[in-house]
């Protein structure tokens, strides 16, 4: 049987593994206890020491560090860009220069290491103020605020290495954009591109988009507000010039170009690129492609995307359950009721799958919290309302002390 290796240990990798396991043999490295509880093999062996027909790299860190390059040097078929392409996510300053060269619509911006220059530029902007760390910060390095003092304190905290260490000591300050956000994940085989179903992610921790930015508290797909005409516009004005610029620079990008797009009154603008599957977007996208995912990803890795015609079906909604204190911190060791020794209560609900991120099995065989985002509960259905009902019914059956959950994921879409 065909064999796939998935690299990573979160709910995104769980969802990829779950879909790929429908028609291949999947091994996840390192994976987690929840993935293993689904009967999918998890091993500590590094990817470079494993054999498989396809390697799919989940997180940004190993991509930025060149894991895809090392695997390709061994002759492996890989989904995920090499280090040169991954710099689009690894450095926001690099990404913004790249977008400017490629003439991709994006917020006006400037990059700073110097405090006085940064504060002068900030004072020249109008609210909302947007301050970003240059380096990787797990989705938490961005401040968007209407409060000038908060923005200037944030600039100083980042530049002085107080908030994100070395990743923060270069900052990007940019124009605040207004509108609905869409996650358009696009498969790219170095030349051809295929857009996946548009999804929406909920980045703030609280209902009504209140509170701090997180890694993502839920998602749904398809996002109806992102019409086929808008998808075409984003493909033409944002993705096409990006792929052309990658090729001009000699970068053979085989993987996912995740475009974070703001649908502004003046047309779609790119907020950022990620160079990998989104989390939690993948928890809604992978189920929609199901057993068609493997064929698509092999085509990405082999450079054969031309002519691919994926057939996603239905709708999906995912609701993230995070641990006490998230996103400022997280708490380990709270016993999760409704999983493991208690039985998989949520998965008895029609159309519901529980993807594990920051969970672990304790010595008594009960699942406990073991990170910030703990679980992603996905409901699939014929429509977004049906998928949403199922996701929340599933989520209601899983409880733990301090559980953090939004109650309005996909609410605006129905
Ligand atoms: P990023 O990591 O760059 O995607 O930023 C995280 C979140 O901050 C985005 O999903 C947006 O919600 C918000 N954001 C980023 N850049 C801007 C901007 N220029 N204007 C308004 N909101 C932004
Ligand atoms: N959903 C946000 C991310 O994957 O970065």
Short mmCIF file of C-alpha atoms and ligand atoms in Angstrom, two decimals:
data_model
loop_
_atom_site.label_atom_id
_atom_site.label_comp_id
_atom_site.label_asym_id
_atom_site.label_seq_id
_atom_site.Cartn_x
_atom_site.Cartn_y
_atom_site.Cartn_z
CA UNK A 1 0.00 0.00 0.00
CA UNK A 2 1.07 3.56 -0.59
CA UNK A 3 2.75 5.10 2.42
CA UNK A 4 2.67 8.74 3.60
CA UNK A 5 4.64 10.48 6.30
CA UNK A 6 3.08 13.54 7.95
CA UNK A 7 5.46 15.75 9.95
CA UNK A 8 4.08 17.58 12.99
CA UNK A 9 2.13 17.08 16.17
CA UNK A 10 -1.03 19.18 16.10
CA UNK A 11 -4.66 19.05 15.07
CA UNK A 12 -3.67 20.12 11.54
CA UNK A 13 -1.47 17.04 11.18
CA UNK A 14 -4.19 14.90 12.74
CA UNK A 15 -6.69 16.12 10.11
CA UNK A 16 -4.20 15.56 7.26
CA UNK A 17 -3.36 12.09 8.55
CA UNK A 18 -7.03 11.22 9.02
CA UNK A 19 -7.88 12.14 5.40
CA UNK A 20 -4.75 10.49 3.94
CA UNK A 21 -5.40 7.32 5.97
CA UNK A 22 -8.59 6.75 4.00
CA UNK A 23 -6.54 5.34 1.13
CA UNK A 24 -2.90 5.18 2.25
CA UNK A 25 -0.80 3.92 5.12
CA UNK A 26 0.07 6.95 7.27
CA UNK A 27 2.86 7.51 9.78
CA UNK A 28 3.02 10.76 11.74
CA UNK A 29 6.28 12.03 13.22
CA UNK A 30 6.13 12.80 16.08
CA UNK A 31 2.31 12.98 16.23
CA UNK A 32 0.49 12.87 19.54
CA UNK A 33 -1.51 10.52 21.78
CA UNK A 34 -4.83 11.53 20.23
CA UNK A 35 -3.64 10.72 16.70
CA UNK A 36 -2.39 7.35 17.92
CA UNK A 37 -5.77 6.75 19.60
CA UNK A 38 -7.31 7.02 16.14
CA UNK A 39 -5.19 4.04 15.11
CA UNK A 40 -2.68 6.11 13.10
CA UNK A 41 0.97 5.22 13.73
CA UNK A 42 3.02 7.89 15.50
CA UNK A 43 6.81 7.55 15.69
CA UNK A 44 9.66 9.58 17.18
CA UNK A 45 11.94 8.74 14.22
CA UNK A 46 12.83 11.91 12.29
CA UNK A 47 11.36 12.21 8.77
CA UNK A 48 14.82 11.98 7.17
CA UNK A 49 15.14 8.43 8.54
CA UNK A 50 11.73 7.25 7.26
CA UNK A 51 10.77 5.80 3.88
CA UNK A 52 7.52 6.74 2.14
CA UNK A 53 5.97 7.62 -1.20
CA UNK A 54 4.96 11.08 0.03
CA UNK A 55 6.09 13.44 2.80
CA UNK A 56 3.78 16.22 3.99
CA UNK A 57 5.31 18.79 6.32
CA UNK A 58 2.79 20.53 8.59
CA UNK A 59 4.44 23.29 10.66
CA UNK A 60 6.39 26.34 9.48
CA UNK A 61 9.44 25.86 11.71
CA UNK A 62 10.87 22.74 9.99
CA UNK A 63 10.12 24.30 6.59
CA UNK A 64 12.01 27.48 7.49
CA UNK A 65 14.85 25.26 8.74
CA UNK A 66 15.10 23.44 5.39
CA UNK A 67 13.57 20.03 6.13
CA UNK A 68 11.97 19.90 2.66
CA UNK A 69 15.37 20.58 1.05
CA UNK A 70 16.97 17.75 3.03
CA UNK A 71 14.21 15.30 2.09
CA UNK A 72 14.36 16.26 -1.60
CA UNK A 73 18.12 15.81 -1.52
CA UNK A 74 17.33 12.19 -0.54
CA UNK A 75 15.04 11.89 -3.58
CA UNK A 76 11.79 12.08 -1.63
CA UNK A 77 8.47 13.47 -2.92
CA UNK A 78 7.59 16.34 -0.59
CA UNK A 79 4.70 18.74 0.00
CA UNK A 80 6.28 21.86 1.51
CA UNK A 81 8.68 24.49 0.17
CA UNK A 82 12.41 24.55 0.74
CA UNK A 83 13.98 27.15 3.03
CA UNK A 84 14.15 29.79 0.28
CA UNK A 85 10.38 29.64 -0.33
CA UNK A 86 9.58 29.27 3.37
CA UNK A 87 11.18 32.68 4.01
CA UNK A 88 7.86 34.13 2.79
CA UNK A 89 6.53 33.13 6.19
CA UNK A 90 9.77 33.07 8.18
CA UNK A 91 10.35 36.80 7.78
CA UNK A 92 7.56 39.34 7.41
CA UNK A 93 10.09 41.94 6.31
CA UNK A 94 11.24 39.62 3.47
CA UNK A 95 7.62 38.89 2.54
CA UNK A 96 6.71 42.57 2.33
CA UNK A 97 9.74 43.35 0.12
CA UNK A 98 8.83 40.36 -2.05
CA UNK A 99 5.22 41.57 -2.43
CA UNK A 100 6.38 45.04 -3.36
CA UNK A 101 8.67 43.63 -6.08
CA UNK A 102 5.92 41.37 -7.40
CA UNK A 103 3.38 44.21 -7.31
CA UNK A 104 0.93 42.28 -5.12
CA UNK A 105 -1.75 44.45 -3.44
CA UNK A 106 -0.99 44.65 0.28
CA UNK A 107 -0.98 47.18 3.15
CA UNK A 108 1.62 49.95 2.86
CA UNK A 109 4.39 49.28 5.33
CA UNK A 110 7.89 49.98 6.58
CA UNK A 111 10.43 47.88 8.47
CA UNK A 112 12.42 49.08 11.49
CA UNK A 113 15.15 48.11 13.93
CA UNK A 114 15.56 51.63 15.28
CA UNK A 115 13.17 52.86 18.00
CA UNK A 116 13.05 56.55 17.11
CA UNK A 117 12.48 55.91 13.40
CA UNK A 118 9.76 53.36 14.17
CA UNK A 119 7.91 55.74 16.50
CA UNK A 120 8.10 58.60 13.99
CA UNK A 121 6.61 56.39 11.29
CA UNK A 122 3.92 55.12 13.66
CA UNK A 123 2.93 58.71 14.46
CA UNK A 124 2.49 59.35 10.72
CA UNK A 125 -0.06 56.52 10.39
CA UNK A 126 -3.75 56.73 11.19
CA UNK A 127 -5.56 54.15 13.33
CA UNK A 128 -5.95 51.22 13.46
CA UNK A 129 -2.22 50.76 14.09
CA UNK A 130 -0.65 47.45 13.06
CA UNK A 131 2.66 46.30 14.57
CA UNK A 132 4.19 42.94 13.62
CA UNK A 133 7.24 40.99 14.74
CA UNK A 134 9.48 40.11 11.82
CA UNK A 135 10.16 36.48 12.83
CA UNK A 136 7.98 33.50 13.68
CA UNK A 137 5.71 34.05 16.69
CA UNK A 138 3.08 31.27 16.46
CA UNK A 139 0.46 33.67 15.12
CA UNK A 140 0.73 35.90 18.18
CA UNK A 141 3.23 38.53 17.03
CA UNK A 142 0.69 40.95 15.57
CA UNK A 143 -0.95 43.86 17.40
CA UNK A 144 -3.88 45.67 15.80
CA UNK A 145 -5.14 48.55 17.94
CA UNK A 146 -6.79 51.94 17.74
CA UNK A 147 -4.76 53.11 20.74
CA UNK A 148 -1.55 54.97 19.80
CA UNK A 149 0.08 54.52 23.23
CA UNK A 150 -0.56 50.79 23.19
CA UNK A 151 0.95 50.59 19.70
CA UNK A 152 4.06 52.58 20.64
CA UNK A 153 4.61 50.52 23.80
CA UNK A 154 4.30 47.39 21.70
CA UNK A 155 6.92 48.69 19.25
CA UNK A 156 9.33 49.27 22.13
CA UNK A 157 8.62 45.89 23.77
CA UNK A 158 9.28 44.11 20.49
CA UNK A 159 12.38 46.08 19.50
CA UNK A 160 13.89 45.65 22.96
CA UNK A 161 13.40 41.88 22.70
CA UNK A 162 10.95 41.86 25.59
CA UNK A 163 8.01 40.28 23.85
CA UNK A 164 9.39 37.84 21.30
CA UNK A 165 13.14 37.73 21.89
CA UNK A 166 15.19 37.84 18.71
CA UNK A 167 12.12 37.24 16.49
CA UNK A 168 10.80 40.65 17.52
CA UNK A 169 13.83 42.87 17.20
CA UNK A 170 12.84 43.87 13.69
CA UNK A 171 9.27 45.16 13.40
CA UNK A 172 6.97 45.81 10.49
CA UNK A 173 4.53 48.70 10.93
CA UNK A 174 1.75 48.81 8.38
CA UNK A 175 -1.46 50.41 7.27
CA UNK A 176 -4.56 49.05 9.03
CA UNK A 177 -6.94 47.41 6.57
CA UNK A 178 -10.63 47.01 7.03
CA UNK A 179 -12.92 44.21 5.84
CA UNK A 180 -13.69 40.51 6.10
CA UNK A 181 -10.76 38.12 6.19
CA UNK A 182 -10.46 35.00 4.10
CA UNK A 183 -7.94 32.17 4.18
CA UNK A 184 -7.38 31.05 0.60
CA UNK A 185 -5.10 28.02 0.65
CA UNK A 186 -3.59 27.38 -2.75
CA UNK A 187 -1.69 24.29 -3.81
CA UNK A 188 1.37 25.09 -5.91
CA UNK A 189 3.64 22.61 -7.73
CA UNK A 190 6.23 25.21 -8.67
CA UNK A 191 4.30 26.30 -11.78
CA UNK A 192 0.61 25.55 -11.58
CA UNK A 193 -1.78 26.50 -8.80
CA UNK A 194 -5.09 25.06 -7.58
CA UNK A 195 -7.13 26.96 -5.00
CA UNK A 196 -8.74 24.97 -2.21
CA UNK A 197 -12.21 25.90 -0.93
CA UNK A 198 -12.09 29.37 0.70
CA UNK A 199 -12.14 29.20 4.49
CA UNK A 200 -12.47 31.65 7.35
CA UNK A 201 -10.44 31.51 10.53
CA UNK A 202 -11.37 33.19 13.84
CA UNK A 203 -8.16 34.63 15.23
CA UNK A 204 -9.33 36.47 18.32
CA UNK A 205 -9.86 34.58 21.55
CA UNK A 206 -13.31 35.97 22.40
CA UNK A 207 -16.79 36.03 20.90
CA UNK A 208 -17.43 38.96 18.59
CA UNK A 209 -13.68 39.08 17.78
CA UNK A 210 -12.85 40.47 21.22
CA UNK A 211 -9.54 39.97 23.00
CA UNK A 212 -6.07 38.88 21.98
CA UNK A 213 -4.92 37.29 18.72
CA UNK A 214 -4.47 33.51 18.96
CA UNK A 215 -3.29 30.75 16.66
CA UNK A 216 -6.98 30.42 15.62
CA UNK A 217 -10.09 29.48 17.64
CA UNK A 218 -12.18 27.93 14.89
CA UNK A 219 -12.85 27.94 11.17
CA UNK A 220 -15.39 27.08 8.54
CA UNK A 221 -15.52 26.35 4.81
CA UNK A 222 -16.77 27.12 2.26
CA UNK A 223 -16.84 30.85 2.95
CA UNK A 224 -19.73 32.11 0.81
CA UNK A 225 -18.63 35.75 1.03
CA UNK A 226 -15.57 34.73 -0.99
CA UNK A 227 -17.42 34.30 -4.29
CA UNK A 228 -15.97 32.45 -7.29
CA UNK A 229 -15.39 35.86 -8.92
CA UNK A 230 -13.38 37.02 -5.88
CA UNK A 231 -11.38 33.80 -5.88
CA UNK A 232 -10.52 34.42 -9.53
CA UNK A 233 -9.52 38.01 -8.73
CA UNK A 234 -7.25 36.84 -5.89
CA UNK A 235 -5.72 34.16 -8.11
CA UNK A 236 -5.03 36.71 -10.88
CA UNK A 237 -3.87 39.70 -8.83
CA UNK A 238 -2.17 38.00 -5.87
CA UNK A 239 -1.20 34.39 -6.59
CA UNK A 240 -0.17 34.68 -10.25
CA UNK A 241 2.37 37.49 -9.68
CA UNK A 242 3.64 35.66 -6.57
CA UNK A 243 4.34 32.43 -8.44
CA UNK A 244 5.92 34.42 -11.30
CA UNK A 245 8.22 36.18 -8.81
CA UNK A 246 9.11 32.88 -7.11
CA UNK A 247 10.08 31.43 -10.48
CA UNK A 248 12.03 34.57 -11.41
CA UNK A 249 14.04 34.03 -8.23
CA UNK A 250 14.57 30.36 -9.09
CA UNK A 251 12.43 29.09 -6.22
CA UNK A 252 10.60 25.84 -7.06
CA UNK A 253 7.74 26.20 -4.58
CA UNK A 254 5.95 22.87 -4.10
CA UNK A 255 3.52 23.10 -1.26
CA UNK A 256 0.75 25.27 0.11
CA UNK A 257 0.67 29.02 -0.38
CA UNK A 258 -1.81 30.13 2.23
CA UNK A 259 -2.99 33.63 1.34
CA UNK A 260 -4.46 35.57 4.26
CA UNK A 261 -6.63 38.00 2.31
CA UNK A 262 -8.53 41.08 3.51
CA UNK A 263 -11.61 41.82 1.40
CA UNK A 264 -11.37 45.62 1.57
CA UNK A 265 -13.76 48.09 -0.08
CA UNK A 266 -10.91 48.73 -2.54
CA UNK A 267 -10.53 45.09 -3.50
CA UNK A 268 -8.75 42.09 -1.98
CA UNK A 269 -5.39 42.76 -0.36
CA UNK A 270 -2.88 40.27 0.94
CA UNK A 271 -2.28 40.42 4.70
CA UNK A 272 0.31 37.67 4.74
CA UNK A 273 1.47 34.41 3.27
CA UNK A 274 1.93 31.23 5.21
CA UNK A 275 3.86 28.50 3.45
CA UNK A 276 1.91 25.56 4.83
CA UNK A 277 -1.55 24.31 5.65
CA UNK A 278 -3.41 26.59 8.06
CA UNK A 279 -4.36 25.53 11.53
CA UNK A 280 -7.38 25.35 12.14
CA UNK A 281 -8.30 25.75 8.42
CA UNK A 282 -6.98 22.27 7.64
CA UNK A 283 -9.37 20.80 10.21
CA UNK A 284 -12.21 21.94 7.91
CA UNK A 285 -10.51 21.54 4.52
CA UNK A 286 -9.03 18.04 4.81
CA UNK A 287 -12.45 16.46 5.57
CA UNK A 288 -13.97 18.14 2.48
CA UNK A 289 -11.37 16.53 0.20
CA UNK A 290 -11.36 13.20 2.02
CA UNK A 291 -9.84 10.40 -0.03
CA UNK A 292 -9.10 12.85 -2.88
CA UNK A 293 -6.44 14.59 -0.78
CA UNK A 294 -3.70 12.06 -1.44
CA UNK A 295 -3.91 12.39 -5.24
CA UNK A 296 -3.81 16.19 -5.00
CA UNK A 297 -0.79 16.21 -2.70
CA UNK A 298 1.17 13.70 -4.78
CA UNK A 299 0.60 15.95 -7.76
CA UNK A 300 1.96 18.91 -5.79
CA UNK A 301 5.06 16.99 -4.80
CA UNK A 302 5.67 15.58 -8.29
CA UNK A 303 4.97 18.83 -10.14
CA UNK A 304 1.86 17.42 -11.87
CA UNK A 305 -0.91 19.74 -10.68
CA UNK A 306 -1.96 20.78 -14.21
CA UNK A 307 -5.30 19.20 -14.98
CA UNK A 308 -6.11 18.27 -11.38
CA UNK A 309 -9.81 18.67 -10.69
CA UNK A 310 -10.49 18.14 -7.01
CA UNK A 311 -14.08 17.49 -5.95
CA UNK A 312 -14.63 18.80 -2.45
CA UNK A 313 -18.08 18.11 -1.05
CA UNK A 314 -20.24 19.68 1.65
CA UNK A 315 -19.27 22.06 4.42
CA UNK A 316 -17.28 21.86 7.63
CA UNK A 317 -16.97 23.85 10.85
CA UNK A 318 -14.30 23.37 13.50
CA UNK A 319 -14.39 24.66 17.07
CA UNK A 320 -11.15 24.83 19.05
CA UNK A 321 -11.08 24.01 22.76
CA UNK A 322 -8.12 25.72 24.45
CA UNK A 323 -6.79 25.38 27.96
CA UNK A 324 -7.08 27.77 30.89
CA UNK A 325 -5.24 31.04 30.33
CA UNK A 326 -4.87 30.77 26.54
CA UNK A 327 -3.42 32.63 24.62
CA UNK A 328 -1.24 34.43 27.21
CA UNK A 329 -0.41 31.04 28.70
CA UNK A 330 -1.77 27.52 28.90
CA UNK A 331 -2.38 24.99 31.65
CA UNK A 332 -1.33 21.36 31.60
CA UNK A 333 -2.92 18.47 33.44
CA UNK A 334 -6.65 19.27 33.44
CA UNK A 335 -8.53 16.01 32.92
CA UNK A 336 -10.63 16.01 29.74
CA UNK A 337 -14.06 14.39 30.16
CA UNK A 338 -15.69 12.79 27.13
CA UNK A 339 -12.57 11.25 25.56
CA UNK A 340 -10.38 8.16 25.99
CA UNK A 341 -11.33 6.07 29.01
CA UNK A 342 -14.71 7.88 29.05
CA UNK A 343 -15.44 6.78 25.49
CA UNK A 344 -15.28 9.01 22.43
CA UNK A 345 -18.58 10.74 23.23
CA UNK A 346 -18.24 13.54 20.70
CA UNK A 347 -17.44 11.19 17.83
CA UNK A 348 -20.77 9.43 18.34
CA UNK A 349 -22.40 12.57 16.95
CA UNK A 350 -22.99 12.13 13.23
CA UNK A 351 -20.30 13.84 11.13
CA UNK A 352 -18.04 14.77 14.06
CA UNK A 353 -14.29 14.08 14.32
CA UNK A 354 -12.08 15.18 17.21
CA UNK A 355 -8.59 16.28 16.17
CA UNK A 356 -5.98 16.47 18.91
CA UNK A 357 -3.39 19.20 19.39
CA UNK A 358 -2.25 19.95 22.98
CA UNK A 359 -3.58 16.83 24.69
CA UNK A 360 -1.83 13.80 26.20
CA UNK A 361 -2.72 10.52 27.85
CA UNK A 362 -1.84 10.28 31.54
CA UNK A 363 -0.79 7.08 33.34
CA UNK A 364 -4.42 6.21 34.02
CA UNK A 365 -5.31 6.35 30.34
CA UNK A 366 -7.26 9.59 30.57
CA UNK A 367 -6.66 12.48 28.23
CA UNK A 368 -5.39 15.65 29.92
CA UNK A 369 -4.64 19.14 28.62
CA UNK A 370 -1.03 19.51 27.47
CA UNK A 371 -0.81 22.82 25.61
CA UNK A 372 -2.69 25.95 24.54
CA UNK A 373 -5.01 24.76 21.82
CA UNK A 374 -6.06 21.32 23.05
CA UNK A 375 -8.62 19.90 20.59
CA UNK A 376 -10.37 20.89 17.37
CA UNK A 377 -13.88 19.50 17.07
CA UNK A 378 -14.94 19.34 13.42
CA UNK A 379 -18.48 18.79 12.18
CA UNK A 380 -19.14 18.11 8.51
CA UNK A 381 -22.52 18.32 6.83
CA UNK A 382 -24.30 19.26 3.65
CA UNK A 383 -24.36 22.95 4.66
CA UNK A 384 -22.51 25.27 7.04
CA UNK A 385 -25.47 25.43 9.49
CA UNK A 386 -25.64 21.63 9.67
CA UNK A 387 -21.87 21.32 10.10
CA UNK A 388 -21.95 24.02 12.77
CA UNK A 389 -24.72 22.33 14.74
CA UNK A 390 -22.76 19.09 14.75
CA UNK A 391 -19.45 20.70 15.70
CA UNK A 392 -21.00 22.48 18.69
CA UNK A 393 -22.94 19.39 19.75
CA UNK A 394 -19.67 17.46 19.69
CA UNK A 395 -17.83 20.23 21.56
CA UNK A 396 -20.51 20.33 24.27
CA UNK A 397 -19.71 16.69 25.14
CA UNK A 398 -16.04 17.40 25.90
CA UNK A 399 -15.32 19.36 29.05
CA UNK A 400 -12.36 20.25 31.23
CA UNK A 401 -11.52 22.82 33.92
CA UNK A 402 -10.81 26.24 32.43
CA UNK A 403 -11.91 25.28 28.89
CA UNK A 404 -11.72 28.27 26.51
CA UNK A 405 -14.11 28.12 23.54
CA UNK A 406 -15.79 30.64 21.25
CA UNK A 407 -19.52 30.20 20.82
CA UNK A 408 -19.82 32.19 17.58
CA UNK A 409 -17.67 30.28 15.09
CA UNK A 410 -19.36 30.50 11.65
CA UNK A 411 -22.37 32.23 13.21
CA UNK A 412 -22.18 35.19 10.82
CA UNK A 413 -22.22 32.77 7.88
CA UNK A 414 -25.68 31.37 8.58
P1 LIG B 1 -0.87 38.06 10.35
O1 LIG B 1 -0.12 37.12 11.26
O2 LIG B 1 -0.01 39.01 9.60
O3 LIG B 1 -1.89 37.36 9.50
O4 LIG B 1 -1.78 38.92 11.30
C1 LIG B 1 -2.66 38.30 12.21
C2 LIG B 1 -3.99 38.99 12.17
O5 LIG B 1 -3.86 40.37 12.45
C3 LIG B 1 -4.64 38.92 10.79
O6 LIG B 1 -5.31 37.73 10.59
C4 LIG B 1 -5.56 40.11 10.86
O7 LIG B 1 -6.72 39.80 11.59
C5 LIG B 1 -4.77 41.11 11.65
N1 LIG B 1 -4.03 42.00 10.73
C6 LIG B 1 -2.80 41.77 10.20
N2 LIG B 1 -2.42 42.76 9.40
C7 LIG B 1 -3.43 43.66 9.39
C8 LIG B 1 -3.66 44.91 8.75
N3 LIG B 1 -2.72 45.46 7.95
N4 LIG B 1 -4.81 45.54 8.98
C9 LIG B 1 -5.75 45.00 9.79
N5 LIG B 1 -5.61 43.83 10.43
C10 LIG B 1 -4.46 43.16 10.25
N1 LIG B 2 -4.90 29.90 10.91
C1 LIG B 2 -3.74 30.68 11.02
C2 LIG B 2 -2.52 29.97 10.70
O1 LIG B 2 -2.50 28.80 10.39
O2 LIG B 2 -1.48 30.61 10.74
#
